[in-house]
Tab-separated table of C-alpha atoms in Angstrom:
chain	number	residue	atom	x	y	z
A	70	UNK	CA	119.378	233.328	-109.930
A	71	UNK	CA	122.220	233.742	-112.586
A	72	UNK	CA	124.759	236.154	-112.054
A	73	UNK	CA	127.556	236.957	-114.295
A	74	UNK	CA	131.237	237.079	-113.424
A	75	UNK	CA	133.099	240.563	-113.594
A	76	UNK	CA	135.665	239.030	-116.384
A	77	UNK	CA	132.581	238.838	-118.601
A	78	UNK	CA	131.446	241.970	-118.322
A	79	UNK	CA	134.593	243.994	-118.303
A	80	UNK	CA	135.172	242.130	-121.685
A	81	UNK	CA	131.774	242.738	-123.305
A	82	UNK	CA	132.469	246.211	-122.115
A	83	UNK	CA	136.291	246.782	-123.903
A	84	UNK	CA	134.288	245.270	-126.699
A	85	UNK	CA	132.128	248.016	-126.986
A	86	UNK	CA	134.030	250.364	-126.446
A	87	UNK	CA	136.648	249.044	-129.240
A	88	UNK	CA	133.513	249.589	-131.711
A	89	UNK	CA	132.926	252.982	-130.770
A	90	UNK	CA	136.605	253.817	-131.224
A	91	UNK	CA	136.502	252.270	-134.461
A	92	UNK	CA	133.463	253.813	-135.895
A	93	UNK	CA	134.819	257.218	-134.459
A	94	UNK	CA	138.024	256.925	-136.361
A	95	UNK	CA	136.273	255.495	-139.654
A	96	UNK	CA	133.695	258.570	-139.283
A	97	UNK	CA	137.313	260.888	-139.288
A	98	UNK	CA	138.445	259.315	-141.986
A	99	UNK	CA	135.856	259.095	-144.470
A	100	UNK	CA	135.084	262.982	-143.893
A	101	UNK	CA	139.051	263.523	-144.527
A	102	UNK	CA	138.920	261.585	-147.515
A	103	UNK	CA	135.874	263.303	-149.158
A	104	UNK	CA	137.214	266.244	-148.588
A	105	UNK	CA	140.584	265.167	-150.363
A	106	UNK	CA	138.447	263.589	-153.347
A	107	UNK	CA	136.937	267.009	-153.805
A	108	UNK	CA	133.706	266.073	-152.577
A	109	UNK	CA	133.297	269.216	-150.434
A	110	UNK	CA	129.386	268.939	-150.128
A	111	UNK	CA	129.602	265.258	-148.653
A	112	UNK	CA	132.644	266.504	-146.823
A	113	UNK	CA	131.007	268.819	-144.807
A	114	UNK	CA	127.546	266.971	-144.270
A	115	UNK	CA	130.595	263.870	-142.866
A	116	UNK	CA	132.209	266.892	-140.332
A	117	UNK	CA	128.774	267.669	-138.647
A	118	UNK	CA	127.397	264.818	-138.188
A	119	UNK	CA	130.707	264.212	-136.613
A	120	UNK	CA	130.731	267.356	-134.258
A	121	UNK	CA	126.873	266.334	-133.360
A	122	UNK	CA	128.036	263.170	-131.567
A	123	UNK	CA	131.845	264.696	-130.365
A	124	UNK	CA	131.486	268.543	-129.902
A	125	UNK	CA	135.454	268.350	-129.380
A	126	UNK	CA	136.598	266.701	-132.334
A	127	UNK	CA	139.575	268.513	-133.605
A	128	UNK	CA	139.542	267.267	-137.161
A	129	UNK	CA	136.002	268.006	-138.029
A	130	UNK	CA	136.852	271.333	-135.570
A	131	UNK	CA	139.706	272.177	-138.304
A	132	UNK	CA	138.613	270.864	-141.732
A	133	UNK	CA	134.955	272.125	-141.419
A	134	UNK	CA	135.707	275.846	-142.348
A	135	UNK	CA	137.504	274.957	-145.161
A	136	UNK	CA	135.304	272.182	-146.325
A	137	UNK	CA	132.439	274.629	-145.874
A	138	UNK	CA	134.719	277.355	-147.660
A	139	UNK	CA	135.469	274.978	-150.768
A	140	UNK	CA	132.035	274.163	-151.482
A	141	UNK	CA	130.819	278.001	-151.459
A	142	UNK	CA	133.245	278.776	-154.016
A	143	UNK	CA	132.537	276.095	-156.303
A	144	UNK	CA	128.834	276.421	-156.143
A	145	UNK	CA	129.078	280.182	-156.783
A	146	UNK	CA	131.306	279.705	-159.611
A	147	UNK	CA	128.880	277.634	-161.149
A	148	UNK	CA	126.412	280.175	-160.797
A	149	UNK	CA	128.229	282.609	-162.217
A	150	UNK	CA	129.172	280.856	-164.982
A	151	UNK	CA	124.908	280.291	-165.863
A	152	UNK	CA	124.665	283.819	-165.294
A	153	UNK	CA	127.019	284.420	-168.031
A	154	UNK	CA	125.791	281.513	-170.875
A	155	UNK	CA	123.000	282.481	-173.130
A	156	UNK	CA	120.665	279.358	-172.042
A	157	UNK	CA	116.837	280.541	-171.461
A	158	UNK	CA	116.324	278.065	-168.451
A	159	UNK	CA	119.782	279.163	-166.805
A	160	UNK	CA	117.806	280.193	-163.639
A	161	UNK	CA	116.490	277.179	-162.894
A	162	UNK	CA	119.920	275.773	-162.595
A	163	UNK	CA	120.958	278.719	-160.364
A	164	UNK	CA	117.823	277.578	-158.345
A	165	UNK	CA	119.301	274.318	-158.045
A	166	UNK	CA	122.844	275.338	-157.071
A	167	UNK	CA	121.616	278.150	-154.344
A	168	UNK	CA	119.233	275.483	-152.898
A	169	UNK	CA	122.505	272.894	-152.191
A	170	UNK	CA	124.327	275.790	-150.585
A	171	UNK	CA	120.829	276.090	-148.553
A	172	UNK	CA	120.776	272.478	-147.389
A	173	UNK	CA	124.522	272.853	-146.090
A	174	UNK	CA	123.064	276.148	-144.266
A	175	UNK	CA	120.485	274.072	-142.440
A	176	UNK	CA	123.171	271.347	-141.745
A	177	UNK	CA	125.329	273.284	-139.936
A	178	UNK	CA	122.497	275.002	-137.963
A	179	UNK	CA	121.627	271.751	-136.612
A	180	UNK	CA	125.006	271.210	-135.235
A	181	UNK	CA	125.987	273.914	-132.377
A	182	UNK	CA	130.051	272.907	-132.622
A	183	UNK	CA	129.846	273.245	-136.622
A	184	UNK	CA	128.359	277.164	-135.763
A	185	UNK	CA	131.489	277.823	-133.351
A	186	UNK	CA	133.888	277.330	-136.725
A	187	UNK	CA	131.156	278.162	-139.796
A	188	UNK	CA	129.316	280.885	-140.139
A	189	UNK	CA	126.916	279.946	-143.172
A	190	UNK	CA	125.396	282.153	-145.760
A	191	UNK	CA	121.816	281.832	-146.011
A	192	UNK	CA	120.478	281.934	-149.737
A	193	UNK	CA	116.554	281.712	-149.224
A	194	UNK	CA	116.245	285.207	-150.944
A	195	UNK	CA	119.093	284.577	-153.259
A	196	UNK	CA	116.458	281.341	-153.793
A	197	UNK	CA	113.461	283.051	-154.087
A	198	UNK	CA	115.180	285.216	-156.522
A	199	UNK	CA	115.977	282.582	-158.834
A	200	UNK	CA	112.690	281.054	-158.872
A	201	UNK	CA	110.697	284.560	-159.750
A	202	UNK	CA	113.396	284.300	-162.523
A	203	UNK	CA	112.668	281.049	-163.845
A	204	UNK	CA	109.327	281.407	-163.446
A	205	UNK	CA	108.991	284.625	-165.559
A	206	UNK	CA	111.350	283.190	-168.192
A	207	UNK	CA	108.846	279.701	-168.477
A	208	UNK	CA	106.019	282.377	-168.740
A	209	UNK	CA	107.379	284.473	-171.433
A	210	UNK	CA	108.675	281.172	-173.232
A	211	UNK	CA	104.545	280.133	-173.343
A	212	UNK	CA	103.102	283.828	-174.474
A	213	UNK	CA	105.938	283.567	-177.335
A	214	UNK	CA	105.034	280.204	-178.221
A	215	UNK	CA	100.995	281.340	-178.472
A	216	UNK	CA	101.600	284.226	-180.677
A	217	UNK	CA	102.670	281.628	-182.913
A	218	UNK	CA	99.177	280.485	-183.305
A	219	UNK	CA	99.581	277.233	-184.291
A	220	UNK	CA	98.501	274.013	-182.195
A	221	UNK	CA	102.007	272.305	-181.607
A	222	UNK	CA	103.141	275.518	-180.404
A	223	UNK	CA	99.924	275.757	-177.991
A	224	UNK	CA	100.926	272.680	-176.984
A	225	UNK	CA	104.287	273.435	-175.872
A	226	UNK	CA	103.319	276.744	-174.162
A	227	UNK	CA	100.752	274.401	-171.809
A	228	UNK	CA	104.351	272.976	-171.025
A	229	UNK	CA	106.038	275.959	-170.207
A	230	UNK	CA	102.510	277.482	-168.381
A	231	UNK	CA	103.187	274.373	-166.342
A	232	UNK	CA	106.680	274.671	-165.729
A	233	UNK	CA	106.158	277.832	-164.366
A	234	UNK	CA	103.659	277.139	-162.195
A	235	UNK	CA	105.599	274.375	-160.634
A	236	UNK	CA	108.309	277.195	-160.145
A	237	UNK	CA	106.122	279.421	-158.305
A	238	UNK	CA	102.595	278.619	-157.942
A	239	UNK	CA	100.111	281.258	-158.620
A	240	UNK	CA	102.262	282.908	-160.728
A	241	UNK	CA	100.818	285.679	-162.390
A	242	UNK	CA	97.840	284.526	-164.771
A	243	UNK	CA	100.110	281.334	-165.368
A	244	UNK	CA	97.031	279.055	-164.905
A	245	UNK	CA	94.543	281.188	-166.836
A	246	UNK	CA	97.212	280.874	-169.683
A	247	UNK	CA	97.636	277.101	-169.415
A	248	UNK	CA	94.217	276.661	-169.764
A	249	UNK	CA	94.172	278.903	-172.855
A	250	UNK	CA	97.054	276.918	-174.163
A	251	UNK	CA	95.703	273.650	-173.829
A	252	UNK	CA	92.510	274.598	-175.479
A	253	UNK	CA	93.890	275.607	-178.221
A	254	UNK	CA	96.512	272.925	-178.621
A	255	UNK	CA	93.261	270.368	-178.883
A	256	UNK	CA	93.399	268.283	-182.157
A	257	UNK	CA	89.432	267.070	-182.401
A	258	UNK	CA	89.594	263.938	-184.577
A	259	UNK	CA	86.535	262.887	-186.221
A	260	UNK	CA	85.944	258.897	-187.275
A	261	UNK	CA	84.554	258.300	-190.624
A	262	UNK	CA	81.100	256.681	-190.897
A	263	UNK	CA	81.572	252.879	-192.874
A	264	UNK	CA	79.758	252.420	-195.487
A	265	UNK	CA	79.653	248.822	-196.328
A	266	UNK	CA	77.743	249.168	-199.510
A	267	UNK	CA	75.798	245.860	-197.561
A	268	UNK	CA	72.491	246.948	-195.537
A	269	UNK	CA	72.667	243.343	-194.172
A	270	UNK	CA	76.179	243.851	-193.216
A	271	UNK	CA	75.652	247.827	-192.031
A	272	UNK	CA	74.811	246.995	-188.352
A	273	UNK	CA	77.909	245.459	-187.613
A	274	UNK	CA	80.060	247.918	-189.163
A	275	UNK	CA	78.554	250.496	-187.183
A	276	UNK	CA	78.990	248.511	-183.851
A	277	UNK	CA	82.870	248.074	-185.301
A	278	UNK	CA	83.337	251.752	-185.732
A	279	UNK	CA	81.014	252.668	-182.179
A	280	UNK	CA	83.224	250.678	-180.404
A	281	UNK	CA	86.338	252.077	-182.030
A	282	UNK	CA	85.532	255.442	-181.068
A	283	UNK	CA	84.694	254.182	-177.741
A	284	UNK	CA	88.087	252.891	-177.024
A	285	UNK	CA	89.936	255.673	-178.018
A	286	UNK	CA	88.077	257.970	-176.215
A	287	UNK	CA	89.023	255.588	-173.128
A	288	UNK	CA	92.000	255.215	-173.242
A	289	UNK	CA	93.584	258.613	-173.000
A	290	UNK	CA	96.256	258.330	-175.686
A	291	UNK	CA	96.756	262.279	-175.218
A	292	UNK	CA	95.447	264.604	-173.531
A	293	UNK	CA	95.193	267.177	-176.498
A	294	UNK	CA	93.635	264.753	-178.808
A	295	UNK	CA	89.835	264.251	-178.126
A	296	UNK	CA	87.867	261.395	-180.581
A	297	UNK	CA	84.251	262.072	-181.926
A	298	UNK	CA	81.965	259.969	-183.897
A	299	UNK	CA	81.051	261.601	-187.252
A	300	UNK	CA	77.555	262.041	-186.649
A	301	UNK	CA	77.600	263.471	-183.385
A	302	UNK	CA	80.764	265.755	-184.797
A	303	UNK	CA	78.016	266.761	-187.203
A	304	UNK	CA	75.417	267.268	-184.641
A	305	UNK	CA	77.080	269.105	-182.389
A	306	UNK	CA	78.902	271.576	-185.403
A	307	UNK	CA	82.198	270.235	-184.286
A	308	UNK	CA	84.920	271.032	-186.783
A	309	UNK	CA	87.817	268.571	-187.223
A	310	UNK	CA	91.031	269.098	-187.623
A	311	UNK	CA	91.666	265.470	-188.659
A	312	UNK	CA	89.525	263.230	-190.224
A	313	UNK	CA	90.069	259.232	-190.245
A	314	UNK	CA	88.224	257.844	-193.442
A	315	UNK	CA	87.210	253.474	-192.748
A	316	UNK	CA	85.900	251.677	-195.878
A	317	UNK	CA	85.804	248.240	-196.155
A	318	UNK	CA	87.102	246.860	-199.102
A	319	UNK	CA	86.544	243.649	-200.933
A	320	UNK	CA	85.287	241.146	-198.632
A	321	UNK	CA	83.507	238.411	-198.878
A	322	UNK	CA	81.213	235.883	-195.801
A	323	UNK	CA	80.598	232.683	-195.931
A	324	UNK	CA	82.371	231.180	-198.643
A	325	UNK	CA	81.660	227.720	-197.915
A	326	UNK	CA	84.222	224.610	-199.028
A	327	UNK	CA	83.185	220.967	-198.833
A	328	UNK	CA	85.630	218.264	-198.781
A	329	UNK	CA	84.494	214.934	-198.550
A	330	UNK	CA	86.985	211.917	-198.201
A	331	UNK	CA	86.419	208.477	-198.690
A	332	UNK	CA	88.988	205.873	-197.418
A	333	UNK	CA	89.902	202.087	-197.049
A	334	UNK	CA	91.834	201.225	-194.285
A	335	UNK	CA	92.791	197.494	-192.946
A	336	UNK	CA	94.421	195.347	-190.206
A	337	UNK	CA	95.609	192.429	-189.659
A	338	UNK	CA	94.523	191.212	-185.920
A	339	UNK	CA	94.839	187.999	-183.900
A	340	UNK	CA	91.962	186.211	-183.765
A	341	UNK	CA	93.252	183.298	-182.156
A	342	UNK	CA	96.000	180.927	-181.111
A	343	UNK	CA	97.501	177.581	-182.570
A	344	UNK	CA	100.269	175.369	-181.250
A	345	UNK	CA	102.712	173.707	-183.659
A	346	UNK	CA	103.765	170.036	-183.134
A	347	UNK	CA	106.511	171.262	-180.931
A	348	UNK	CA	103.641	172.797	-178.298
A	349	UNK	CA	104.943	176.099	-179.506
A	350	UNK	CA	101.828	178.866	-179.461
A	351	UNK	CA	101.256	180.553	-182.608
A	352	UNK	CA	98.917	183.671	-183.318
A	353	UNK	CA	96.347	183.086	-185.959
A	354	UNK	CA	95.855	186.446	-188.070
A	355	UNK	CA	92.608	187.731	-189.419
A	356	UNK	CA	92.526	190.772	-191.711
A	357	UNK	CA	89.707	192.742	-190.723
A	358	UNK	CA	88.753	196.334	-193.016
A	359	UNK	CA	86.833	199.390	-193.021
A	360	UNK	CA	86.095	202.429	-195.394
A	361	UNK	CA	85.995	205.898	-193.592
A	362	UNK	CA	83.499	208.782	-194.853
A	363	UNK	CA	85.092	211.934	-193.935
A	364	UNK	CA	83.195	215.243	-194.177
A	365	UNK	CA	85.038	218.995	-193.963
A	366	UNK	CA	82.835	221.987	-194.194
A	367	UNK	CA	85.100	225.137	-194.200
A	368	UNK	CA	83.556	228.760	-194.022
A	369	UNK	CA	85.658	231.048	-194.844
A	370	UNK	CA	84.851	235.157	-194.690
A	371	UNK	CA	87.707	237.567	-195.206
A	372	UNK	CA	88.451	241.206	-196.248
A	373	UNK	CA	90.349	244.631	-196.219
A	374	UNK	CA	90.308	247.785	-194.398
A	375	UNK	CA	91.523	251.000	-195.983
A	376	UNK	CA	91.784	253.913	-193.449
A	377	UNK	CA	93.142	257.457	-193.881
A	378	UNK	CA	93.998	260.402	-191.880
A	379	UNK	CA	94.015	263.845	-193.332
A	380	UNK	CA	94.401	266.895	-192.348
A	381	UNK	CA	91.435	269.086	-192.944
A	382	UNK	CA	92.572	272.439	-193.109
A	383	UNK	CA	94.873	271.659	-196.109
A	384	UNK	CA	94.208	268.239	-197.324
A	385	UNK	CA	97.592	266.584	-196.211
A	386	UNK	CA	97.708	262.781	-196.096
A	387	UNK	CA	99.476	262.015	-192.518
A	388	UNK	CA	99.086	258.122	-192.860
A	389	UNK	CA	97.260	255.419	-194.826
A	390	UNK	CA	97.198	251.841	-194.783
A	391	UNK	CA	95.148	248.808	-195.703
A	392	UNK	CA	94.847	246.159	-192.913
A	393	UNK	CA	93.377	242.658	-193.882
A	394	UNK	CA	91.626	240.140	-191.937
A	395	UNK	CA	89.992	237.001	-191.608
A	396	UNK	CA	88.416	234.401	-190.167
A	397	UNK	CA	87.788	230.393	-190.923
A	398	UNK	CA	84.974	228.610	-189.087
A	399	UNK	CA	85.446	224.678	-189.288
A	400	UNK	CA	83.365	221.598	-189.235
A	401	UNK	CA	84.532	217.874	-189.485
A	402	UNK	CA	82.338	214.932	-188.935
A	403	UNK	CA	82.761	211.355	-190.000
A	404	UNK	CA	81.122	207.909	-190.059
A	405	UNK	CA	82.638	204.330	-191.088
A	406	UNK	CA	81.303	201.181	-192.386
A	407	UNK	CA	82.819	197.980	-191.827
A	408	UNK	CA	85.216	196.327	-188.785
A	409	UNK	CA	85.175	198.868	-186.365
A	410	UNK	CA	88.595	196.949	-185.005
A	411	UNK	CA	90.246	198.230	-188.692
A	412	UNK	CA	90.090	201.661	-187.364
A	413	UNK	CA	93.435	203.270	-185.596
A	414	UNK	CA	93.361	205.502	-182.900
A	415	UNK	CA	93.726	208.608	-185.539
A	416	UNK	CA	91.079	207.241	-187.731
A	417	UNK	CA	88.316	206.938	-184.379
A	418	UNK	CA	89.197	210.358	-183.680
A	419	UNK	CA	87.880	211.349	-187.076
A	420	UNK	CA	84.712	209.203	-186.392
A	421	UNK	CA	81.577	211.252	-184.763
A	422	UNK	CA	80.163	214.640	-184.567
A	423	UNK	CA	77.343	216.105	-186.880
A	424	UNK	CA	76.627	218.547	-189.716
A	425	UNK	CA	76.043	221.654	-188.561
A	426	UNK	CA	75.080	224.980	-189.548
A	427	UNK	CA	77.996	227.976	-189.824
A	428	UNK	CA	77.054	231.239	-187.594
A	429	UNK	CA	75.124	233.386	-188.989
A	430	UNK	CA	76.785	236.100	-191.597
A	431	UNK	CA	76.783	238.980	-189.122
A	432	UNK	CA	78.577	236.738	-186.722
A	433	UNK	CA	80.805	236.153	-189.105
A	434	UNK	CA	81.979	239.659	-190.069
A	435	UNK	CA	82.284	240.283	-186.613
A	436	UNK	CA	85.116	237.544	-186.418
A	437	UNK	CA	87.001	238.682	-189.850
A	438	UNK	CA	86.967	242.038	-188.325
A	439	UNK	CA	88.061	241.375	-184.808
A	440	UNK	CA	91.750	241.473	-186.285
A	441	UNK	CA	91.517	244.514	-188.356
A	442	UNK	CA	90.446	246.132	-185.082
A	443	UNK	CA	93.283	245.057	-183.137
A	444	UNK	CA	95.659	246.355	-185.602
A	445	UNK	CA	93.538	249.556	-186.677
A	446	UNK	CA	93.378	250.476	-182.813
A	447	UNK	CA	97.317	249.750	-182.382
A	448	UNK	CA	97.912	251.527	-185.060
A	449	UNK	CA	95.877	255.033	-184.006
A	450	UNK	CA	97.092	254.672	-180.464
A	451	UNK	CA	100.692	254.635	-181.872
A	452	UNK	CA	100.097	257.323	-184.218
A	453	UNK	CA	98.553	260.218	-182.134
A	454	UNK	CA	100.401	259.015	-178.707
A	455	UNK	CA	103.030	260.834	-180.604
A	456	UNK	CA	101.021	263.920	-180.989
């Protein structure tokens, strides 16, 4: 069985002990020099949690009162000074400054030496006070802003509705109100129907508009700005209060390009080997050739969006633009005739495949269209996230 010597142990001992000395004194310091930096808050939370590990300690024992003492004044003055300034949310920052007075109230309670020296002032009514305050300021901030009766105004009273309910919940008819509010903030947008002046090309716009709407309904760019589709706007006797006009404008699928290319190409190879009448070896060179039939079939479709927003209750453009698009589908095939050896490794590469046929038109206005979507949704999301 090990054992270990006394020597040892008183020395792991003193070392201890050292420590404890040294975080005492650093704890006595830093609540000294808080307290000389003005920091009476932090000063006072450093002198209890002092006194809750040494009862005794005459520092924390002297500088405590007046710590305590400092940071009332200062916190009052503040309040005083919101009392006195014409700001509408002043009592929320009362609130704030009466609830840090209330945390150094509960810090002290928790230390039986800090109660010997401090007797704290308790500000949960002086708290409570504050709050029915801000709370009935918020509240009259949102009926003002309804009596306005227009829907950005609506819109900010939901945000004061809210702010007062965070304040003090169930306050008054608060929640009835912010209900109200965010009713009649809503903006109902309705999406054009496209006309493509195209039956064989009507399908697809109406899947590109369907799916639109869709999206934008999904994604929750606002919460006051709800999406319809025309026809069930219409259905349903929904009146907009924006309307976003689509119309396709000059396109054009399946213009088809054919390029065909017709080229000689040759190389000289070895074919063989000679020796001169030193015994030297010498390369005999053949020149071998080729012609290469290239075919490129290009299909091109392309075209223009116009959209508009207006504003239906008094005509007002809010933003137009015309977004363009398309799309290029490719096919390359080729063939030789001649010395296949002629051929470099770019040439082969060229060599092969087959004609085929392009995708079918509809496909195809899908693809020129994929990009206007992509831009067309960016650019709504952008627009009413801004609402």
């Amino acid at each position: 069985m090990k054992t270990i010597s006394t020597p040892i142990r008183a020395t792991t001992l003193l070392c201890v002990l050292s420590l404890l000395c040294c975080l005492w004194m650093s704890s006595c310091r830093s609540g000294e020099k808080l307290y000389n930096k003005g920091k009476y808050d932090d000063a006072v939370a450093a002198f209890v949690k002092k006194l809750q590990r040494r009862p005794q300690d005459a520092t924390a024992l002297r500088l405590l009162p007046e710590a305590y003492q400092q940071s009332q004044r200062l916190h009052e003055d503040r309040v005083n000074g919101f009392l006195r300034s014409n700001n509408q949310l002043k009592w929320e920052s009362v609130r704030n400054e009466y609830r840090a007075m209330q945390r150094l109230y509960d810090l002290i309670h928790s230390a039986p030496a800090a109660l010997q020296v401090v007797t704290p002032k308790d500000y949960r009514d002086a708290i409570t006070g504050a709050l029915e305050n801000a709370a009935e300021n918020r509240y009259d901030r949102g009926i003002a802003l309804m009596n306005k009766g227009d829907k950005a105004s609506a819109r900010q009273a939901y945000e004061e509705f809210g702010a007062a309910l965070k304040l003090v919940s169930n306050y008054r008819d608060a929640k009835n109100m912010m209900e109200e509010a965010f009713q009649a903030g809503i903006v109902h947008v309705v999406v054009s129907e496209i006309d493509v002046r195209s039956p064989y090309f009507q399908f697809s716009a109406d899947q590109f508009r369907d799916y639109l709407v869709r999206t934008l309904q999904q994604r929750s760019i606002n919460r006051f700005v709800v999406f319809h589709d025309e026809r069930y706007a219409r259905n349903e006797n929904i009146q907009p209060d924006e309307y976003i006009s689509l119309r396709f404008m000059d396109f054009v699928v399946g213009q088809t390009f054919v390029d065909r290319l017709q080229r000689d190409v040759q190389k000289e190879i070895v074919t063989g080997t000679t020796k001169d009448t030193s015994g030297k070896v010498i390369n005999i060179y053949t020149t071998v050739k080729a012609t290469l039939f290239i075919t490129k079939k290009t299909v091109v479709s392309k075209g223009l969006l116009d959209y508009q927003i207006t504003d239906t209750y008094n005509g007002k453009i809010l933003r137009t633009d015309r977004i363009p698009g398309s799309y290029t589908w490719l096919n390359q095939f080729g063939t030789y005739r001649g010395d296949q050896r002629a051929l470099s490794e770019e040439d082969k590469k060229q060599i092969g495949g087959r004609d085929e046929l392009p995708p079918p038109p509809q496909d195809l206005f899908v693809e020129f269209t994929r990009p206007i979507y992509d831009q067309l949704e960016r650019d709504l999301r952008s627009f009413y996230s801004r609402i």
